[in-house]
PDB file of C-alpha atoms in Angstrom:
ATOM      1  CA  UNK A   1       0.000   0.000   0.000  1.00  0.00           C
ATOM      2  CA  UNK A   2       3.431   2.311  -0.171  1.00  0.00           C
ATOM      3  CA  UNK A   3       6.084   2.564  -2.704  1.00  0.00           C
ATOM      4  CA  UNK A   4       8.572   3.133  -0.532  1.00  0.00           C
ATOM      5  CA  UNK A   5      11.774   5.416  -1.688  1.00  0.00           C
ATOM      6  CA  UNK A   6      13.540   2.722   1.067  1.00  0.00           C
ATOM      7  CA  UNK A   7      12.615  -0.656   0.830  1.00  0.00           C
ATOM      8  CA  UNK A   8      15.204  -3.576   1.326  1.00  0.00           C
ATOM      9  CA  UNK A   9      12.582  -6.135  -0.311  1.00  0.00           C
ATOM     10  CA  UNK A  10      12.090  -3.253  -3.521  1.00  0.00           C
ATOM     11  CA  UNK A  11       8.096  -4.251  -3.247  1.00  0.00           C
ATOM     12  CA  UNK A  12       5.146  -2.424  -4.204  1.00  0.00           C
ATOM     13  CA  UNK A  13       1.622  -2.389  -4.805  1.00  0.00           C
ATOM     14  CA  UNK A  14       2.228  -2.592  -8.520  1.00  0.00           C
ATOM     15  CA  UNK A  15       5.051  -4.921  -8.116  1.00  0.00           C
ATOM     16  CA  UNK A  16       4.522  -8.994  -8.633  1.00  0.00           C
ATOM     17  CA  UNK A  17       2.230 -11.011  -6.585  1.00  0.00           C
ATOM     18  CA  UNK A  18       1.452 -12.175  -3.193  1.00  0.00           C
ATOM     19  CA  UNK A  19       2.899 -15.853  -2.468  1.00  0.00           C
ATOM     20  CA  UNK A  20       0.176 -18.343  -2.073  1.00  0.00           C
ATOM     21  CA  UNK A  21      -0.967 -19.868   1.401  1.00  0.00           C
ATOM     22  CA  UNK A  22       0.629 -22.849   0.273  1.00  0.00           C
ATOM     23  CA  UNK A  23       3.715 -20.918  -0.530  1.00  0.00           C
ATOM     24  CA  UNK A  24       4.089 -19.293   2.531  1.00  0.00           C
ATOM     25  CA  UNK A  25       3.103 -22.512   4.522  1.00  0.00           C
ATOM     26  CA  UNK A  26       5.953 -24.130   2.823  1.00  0.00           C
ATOM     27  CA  UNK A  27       8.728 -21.375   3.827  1.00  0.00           C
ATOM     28  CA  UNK A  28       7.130 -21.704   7.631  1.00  0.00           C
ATOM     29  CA  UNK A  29       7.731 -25.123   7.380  1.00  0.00           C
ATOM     30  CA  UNK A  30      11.128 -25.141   6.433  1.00  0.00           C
ATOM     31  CA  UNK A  31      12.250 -22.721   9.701  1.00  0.00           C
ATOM     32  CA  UNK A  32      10.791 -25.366  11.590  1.00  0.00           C
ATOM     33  CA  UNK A  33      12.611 -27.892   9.717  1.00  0.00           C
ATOM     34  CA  UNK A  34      16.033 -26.235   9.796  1.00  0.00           C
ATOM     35  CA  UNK A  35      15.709 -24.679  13.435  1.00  0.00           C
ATOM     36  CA  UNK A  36      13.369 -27.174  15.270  1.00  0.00           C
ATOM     37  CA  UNK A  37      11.646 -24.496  18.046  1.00  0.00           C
ATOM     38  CA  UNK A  38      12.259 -21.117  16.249  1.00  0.00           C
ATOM     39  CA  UNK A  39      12.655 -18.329  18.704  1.00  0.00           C
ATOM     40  CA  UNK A  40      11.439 -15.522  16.161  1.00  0.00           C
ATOM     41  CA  UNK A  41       9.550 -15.538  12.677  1.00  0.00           C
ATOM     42  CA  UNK A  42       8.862 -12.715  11.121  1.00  0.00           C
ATOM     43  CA  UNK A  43       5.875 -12.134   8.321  1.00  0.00           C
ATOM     44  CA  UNK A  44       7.328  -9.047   6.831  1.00  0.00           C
ATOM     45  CA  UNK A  45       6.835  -8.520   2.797  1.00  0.00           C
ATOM     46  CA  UNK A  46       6.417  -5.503   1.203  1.00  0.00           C
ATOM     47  CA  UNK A  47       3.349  -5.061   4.066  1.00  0.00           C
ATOM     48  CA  UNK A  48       1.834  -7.625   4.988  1.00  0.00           C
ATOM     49  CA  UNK A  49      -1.386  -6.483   6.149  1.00  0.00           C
ATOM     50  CA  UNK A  50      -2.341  -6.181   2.607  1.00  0.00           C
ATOM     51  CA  UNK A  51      -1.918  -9.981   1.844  1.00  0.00           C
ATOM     52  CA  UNK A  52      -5.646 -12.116   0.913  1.00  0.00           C
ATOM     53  CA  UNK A  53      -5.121 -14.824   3.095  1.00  0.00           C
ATOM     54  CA  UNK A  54      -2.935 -12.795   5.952  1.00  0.00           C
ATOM     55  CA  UNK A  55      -5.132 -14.422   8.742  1.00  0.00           C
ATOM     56  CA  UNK A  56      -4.734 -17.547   7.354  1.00  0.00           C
ATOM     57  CA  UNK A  57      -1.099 -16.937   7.369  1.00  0.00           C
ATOM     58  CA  UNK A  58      -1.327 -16.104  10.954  1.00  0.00           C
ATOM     59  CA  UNK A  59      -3.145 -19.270  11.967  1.00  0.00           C
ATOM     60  CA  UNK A  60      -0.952 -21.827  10.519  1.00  0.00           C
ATOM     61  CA  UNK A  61       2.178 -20.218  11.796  1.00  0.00           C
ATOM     62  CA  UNK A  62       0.273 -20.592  15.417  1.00  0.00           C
ATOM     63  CA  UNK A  63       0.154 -23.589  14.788  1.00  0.00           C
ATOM     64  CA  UNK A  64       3.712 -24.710  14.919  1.00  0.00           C
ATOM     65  CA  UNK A  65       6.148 -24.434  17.415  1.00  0.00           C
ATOM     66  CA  UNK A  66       7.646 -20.901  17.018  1.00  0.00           C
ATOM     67  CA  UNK A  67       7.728 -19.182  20.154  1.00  0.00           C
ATOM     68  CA  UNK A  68       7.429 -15.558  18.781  1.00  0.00           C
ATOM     69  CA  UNK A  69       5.571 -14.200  16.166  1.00  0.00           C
ATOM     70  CA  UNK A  70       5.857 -11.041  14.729  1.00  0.00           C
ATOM     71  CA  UNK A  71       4.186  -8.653  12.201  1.00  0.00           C
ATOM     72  CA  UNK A  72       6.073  -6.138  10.517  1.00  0.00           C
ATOM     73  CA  UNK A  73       4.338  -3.330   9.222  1.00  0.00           C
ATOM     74  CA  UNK A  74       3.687   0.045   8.300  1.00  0.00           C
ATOM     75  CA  UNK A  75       0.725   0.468  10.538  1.00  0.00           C
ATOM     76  CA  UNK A  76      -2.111   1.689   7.935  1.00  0.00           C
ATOM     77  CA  UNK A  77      -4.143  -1.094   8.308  1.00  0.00           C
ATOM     78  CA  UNK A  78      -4.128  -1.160  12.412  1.00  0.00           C
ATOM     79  CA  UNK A  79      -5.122   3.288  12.039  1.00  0.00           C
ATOM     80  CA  UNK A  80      -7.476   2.853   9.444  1.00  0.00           C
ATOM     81  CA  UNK A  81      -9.370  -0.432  10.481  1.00  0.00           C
ATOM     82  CA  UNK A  82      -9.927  -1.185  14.459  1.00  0.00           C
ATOM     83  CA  UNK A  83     -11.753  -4.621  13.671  1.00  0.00           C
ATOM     84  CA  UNK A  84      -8.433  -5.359  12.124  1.00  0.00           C
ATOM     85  CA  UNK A  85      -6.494  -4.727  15.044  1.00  0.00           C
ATOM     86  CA  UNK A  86      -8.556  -6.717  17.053  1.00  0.00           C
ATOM     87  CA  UNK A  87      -7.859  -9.718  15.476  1.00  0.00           C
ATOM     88  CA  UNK A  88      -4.034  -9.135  15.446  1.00  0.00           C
ATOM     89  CA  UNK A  89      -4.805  -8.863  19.015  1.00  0.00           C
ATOM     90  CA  UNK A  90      -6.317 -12.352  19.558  1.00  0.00           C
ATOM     91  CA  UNK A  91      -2.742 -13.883  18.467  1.00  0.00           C
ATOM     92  CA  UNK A  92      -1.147 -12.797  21.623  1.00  0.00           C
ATOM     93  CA  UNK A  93       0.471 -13.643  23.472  1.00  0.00           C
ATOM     94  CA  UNK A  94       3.639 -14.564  21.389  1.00  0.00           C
ATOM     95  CA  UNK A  95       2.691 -12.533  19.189  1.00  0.00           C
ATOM     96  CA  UNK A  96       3.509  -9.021  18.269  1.00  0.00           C
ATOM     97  CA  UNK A  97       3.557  -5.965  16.110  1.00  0.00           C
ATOM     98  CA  UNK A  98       6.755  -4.334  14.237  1.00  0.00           C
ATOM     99  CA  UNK A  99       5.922  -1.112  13.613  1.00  0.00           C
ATOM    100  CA  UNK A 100       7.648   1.083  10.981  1.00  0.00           C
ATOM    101  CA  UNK A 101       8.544   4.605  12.739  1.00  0.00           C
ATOM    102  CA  UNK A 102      11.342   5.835  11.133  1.00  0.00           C
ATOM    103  CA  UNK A 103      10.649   9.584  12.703  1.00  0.00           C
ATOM    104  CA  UNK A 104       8.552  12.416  13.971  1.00  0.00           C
ATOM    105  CA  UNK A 105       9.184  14.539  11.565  1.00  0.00           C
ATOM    106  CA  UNK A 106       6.532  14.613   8.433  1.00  0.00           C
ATOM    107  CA  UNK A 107      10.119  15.410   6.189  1.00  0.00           C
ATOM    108  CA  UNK A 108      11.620  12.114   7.261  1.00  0.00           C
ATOM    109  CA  UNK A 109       8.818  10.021   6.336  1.00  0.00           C
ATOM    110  CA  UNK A 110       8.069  11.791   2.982  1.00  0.00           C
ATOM    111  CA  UNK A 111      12.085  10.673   1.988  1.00  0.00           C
ATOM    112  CA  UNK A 112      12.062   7.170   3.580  1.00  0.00           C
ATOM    113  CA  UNK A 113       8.332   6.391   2.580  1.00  0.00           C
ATOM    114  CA  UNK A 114       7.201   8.733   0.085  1.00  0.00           C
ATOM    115  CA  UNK A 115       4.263   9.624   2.468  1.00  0.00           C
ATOM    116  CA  UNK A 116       2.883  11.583   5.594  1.00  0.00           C
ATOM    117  CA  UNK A 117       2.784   8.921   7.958  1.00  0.00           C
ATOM    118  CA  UNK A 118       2.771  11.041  11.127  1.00  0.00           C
ATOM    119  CA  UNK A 119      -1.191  10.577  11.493  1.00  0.00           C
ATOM    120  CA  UNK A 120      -1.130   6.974  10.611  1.00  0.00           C
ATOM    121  CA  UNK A 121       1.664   6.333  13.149  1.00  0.00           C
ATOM    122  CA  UNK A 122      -0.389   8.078  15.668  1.00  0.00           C
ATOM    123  CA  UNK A 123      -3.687   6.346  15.272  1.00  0.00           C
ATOM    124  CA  UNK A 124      -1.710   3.211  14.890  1.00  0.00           C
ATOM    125  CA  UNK A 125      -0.269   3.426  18.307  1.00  0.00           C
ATOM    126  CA  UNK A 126      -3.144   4.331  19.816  1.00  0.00           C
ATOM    127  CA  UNK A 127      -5.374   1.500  18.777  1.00  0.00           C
ATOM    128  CA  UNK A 128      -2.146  -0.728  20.263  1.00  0.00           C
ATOM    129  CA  UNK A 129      -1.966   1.023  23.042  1.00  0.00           C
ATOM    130  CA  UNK A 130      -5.728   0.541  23.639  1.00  0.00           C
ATOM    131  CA  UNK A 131      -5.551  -3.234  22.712  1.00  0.00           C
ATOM    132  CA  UNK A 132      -2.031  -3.580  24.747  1.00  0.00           C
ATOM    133  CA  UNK A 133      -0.562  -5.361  22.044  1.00  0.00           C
ATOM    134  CA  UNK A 134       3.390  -5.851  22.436  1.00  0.00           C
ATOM    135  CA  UNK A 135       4.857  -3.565  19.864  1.00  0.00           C
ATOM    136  CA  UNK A 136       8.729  -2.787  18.742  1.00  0.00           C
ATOM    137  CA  UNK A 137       8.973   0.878  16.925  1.00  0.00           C
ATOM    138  CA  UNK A 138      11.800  -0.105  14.272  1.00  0.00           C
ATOM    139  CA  UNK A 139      13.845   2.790  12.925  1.00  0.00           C
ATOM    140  CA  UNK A 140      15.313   2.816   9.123  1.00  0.00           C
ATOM    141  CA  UNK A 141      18.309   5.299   9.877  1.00  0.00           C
ATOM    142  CA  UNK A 142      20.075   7.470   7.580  1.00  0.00           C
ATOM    143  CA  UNK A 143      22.619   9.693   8.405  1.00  0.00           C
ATOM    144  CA  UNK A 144      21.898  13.588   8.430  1.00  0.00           C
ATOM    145  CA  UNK A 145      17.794  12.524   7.825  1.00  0.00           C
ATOM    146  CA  UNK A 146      17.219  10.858  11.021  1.00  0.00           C
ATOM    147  CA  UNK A 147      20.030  10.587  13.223  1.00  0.00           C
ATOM    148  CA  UNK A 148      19.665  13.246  14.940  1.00  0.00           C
ATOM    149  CA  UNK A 149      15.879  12.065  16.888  1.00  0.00           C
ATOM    150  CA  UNK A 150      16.881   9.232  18.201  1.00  0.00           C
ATOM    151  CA  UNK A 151      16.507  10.095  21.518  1.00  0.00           C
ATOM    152  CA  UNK A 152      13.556  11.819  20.912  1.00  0.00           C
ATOM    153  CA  UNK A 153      12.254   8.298  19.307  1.00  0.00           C
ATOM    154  CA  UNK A 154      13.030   6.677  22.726  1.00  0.00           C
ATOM    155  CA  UNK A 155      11.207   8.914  24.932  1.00  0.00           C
ATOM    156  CA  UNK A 156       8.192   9.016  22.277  1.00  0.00           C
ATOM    157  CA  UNK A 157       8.281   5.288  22.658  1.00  0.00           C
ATOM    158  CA  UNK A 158       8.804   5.081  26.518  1.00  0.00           C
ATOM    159  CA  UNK A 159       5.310   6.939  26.418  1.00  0.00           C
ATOM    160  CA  UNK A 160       3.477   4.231  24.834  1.00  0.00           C
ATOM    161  CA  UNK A 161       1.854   1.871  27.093  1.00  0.00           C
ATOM    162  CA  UNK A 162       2.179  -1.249  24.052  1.00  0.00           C
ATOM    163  CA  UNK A 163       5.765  -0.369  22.804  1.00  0.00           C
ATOM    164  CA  UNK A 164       8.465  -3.003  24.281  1.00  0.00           C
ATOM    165  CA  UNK A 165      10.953  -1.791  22.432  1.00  0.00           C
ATOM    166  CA  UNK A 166      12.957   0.708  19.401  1.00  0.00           C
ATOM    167  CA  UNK A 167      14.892  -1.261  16.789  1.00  0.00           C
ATOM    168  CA  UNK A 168      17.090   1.057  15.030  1.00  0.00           C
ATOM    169  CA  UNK A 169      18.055  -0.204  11.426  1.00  0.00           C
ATOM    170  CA  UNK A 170      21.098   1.586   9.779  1.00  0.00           C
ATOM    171  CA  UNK A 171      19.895   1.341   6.104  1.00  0.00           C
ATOM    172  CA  UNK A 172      21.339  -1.038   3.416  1.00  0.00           C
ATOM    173  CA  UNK A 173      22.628  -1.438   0.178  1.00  0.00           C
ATOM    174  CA  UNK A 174      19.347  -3.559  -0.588  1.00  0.00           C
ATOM    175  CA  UNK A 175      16.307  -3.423  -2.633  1.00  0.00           C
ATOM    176  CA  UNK A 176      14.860   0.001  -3.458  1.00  0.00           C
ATOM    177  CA  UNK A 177      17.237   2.893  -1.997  1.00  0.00           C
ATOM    178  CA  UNK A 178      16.397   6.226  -3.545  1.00  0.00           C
ATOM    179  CA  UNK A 179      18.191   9.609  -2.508  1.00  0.00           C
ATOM    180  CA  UNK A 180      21.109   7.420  -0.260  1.00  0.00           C
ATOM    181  CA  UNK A 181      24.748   7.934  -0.932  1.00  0.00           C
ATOM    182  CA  UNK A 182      26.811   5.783   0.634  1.00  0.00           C
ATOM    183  CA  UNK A 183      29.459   7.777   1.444  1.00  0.00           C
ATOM    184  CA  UNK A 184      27.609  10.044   3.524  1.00  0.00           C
ATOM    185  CA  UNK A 185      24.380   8.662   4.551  1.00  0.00           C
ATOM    186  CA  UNK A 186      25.598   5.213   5.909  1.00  0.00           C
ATOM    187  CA  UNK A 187      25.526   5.229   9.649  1.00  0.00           C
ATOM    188  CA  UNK A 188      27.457   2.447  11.439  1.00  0.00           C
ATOM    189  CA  UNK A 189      25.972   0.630  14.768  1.00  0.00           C
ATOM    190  CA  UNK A 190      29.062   2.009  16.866  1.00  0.00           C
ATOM    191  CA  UNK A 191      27.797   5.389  15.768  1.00  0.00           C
ATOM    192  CA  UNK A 192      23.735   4.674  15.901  1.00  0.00           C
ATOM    193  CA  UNK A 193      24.877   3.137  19.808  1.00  0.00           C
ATOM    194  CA  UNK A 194      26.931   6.687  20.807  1.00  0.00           C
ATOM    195  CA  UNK A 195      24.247   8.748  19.692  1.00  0.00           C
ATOM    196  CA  UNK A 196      21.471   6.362  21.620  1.00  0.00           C
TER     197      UNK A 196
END
């Protein structure tokens, strides 16, 4: 539902298909395979939330023994569509939401996601908050866009009554990555760790 100017998968909503149910069943059943009691799977895409058969999805990965589960996502469909949430909700627990949150600032988000999210990120979080569903804000950093708000990420985020955590994601030389150079917008984890 974005074309994101920075997306490591380089999806869109014009771009290929969704994987089948028996697809995606087949990739959840090879973690098992390989790891025997994964601690972590994550559904992540493009966004998920926009996939036919996402609760179905969701209900054969409960299914098996992973003991985490985790969404990741840029939040529209949890602001626009509360019914929605709700059922997100009734995975829990060992389950939970990654949001996308790369900033505060309307500017950021216009570069990293080619939209406004600010009012989408807000709804979103208050809908989780409401529902208490565990939820990690994860940060795509760039240096000189949003380096300079981390902190003011982590004390947005120690506000939220759902939010467990902030993942902060220096950004990679993978899929779509418009208006990055890497000579001067890389950010290391030494440096993204200083600055925290």
């Amino acid at each position: 539902n974005l074309t994101c100017p920075t997306c490591y998968a380089g999806s869109s909503p014009s771009f290929g298909r969704h994987r089948t149910l028996d697809e995606v069943k087949k990739m959840l059943d090879t973690i098992v395979e390989n790891e025997g009691t994964p601690d972590v799977v994550q559904i992540s895409g493009g966004e998920p939330t926009i996939h036919p058969q996402l609760f179905e999805i969701l209900d054969y990965a409960k299914t098996l023994p992973i003991r985490h589960l985790m969404l990741n996502t840029n939040g529209i469909a949890i602001a626009r569509d509360k019914q929605f949430a709700m059922r997100l909700a009734s995975y829990a627990p060992g389950f939970e939401i990654y949001l996308q949150f790369d900033s505060l600032k309307r500017s950021v988000l216009e570069t990293l996601r080619g939209a406004n999210l600010t009012e989408i990120h807000r709804e979103a979080l208050e809908t989780l908050n409401e529902l208490n569903l565990a939820t990690t804000l994860v940060v795509t950093l760039q240096k000189g866009l949003n380096d300079d708000t981390i902190g003011d990420v982590i004390a947005y985020a120690l506000k939220q009554r759902c939010v467990r955590g902030v993942t902060f994601q220096p950004t990679q030389q993978a899929g779509r990555l418009e208006n990055f150079q890497t000579q001067t917008n890389r950010i290391t984890l030494t440096e993204v760790r200083r600055k925290i």
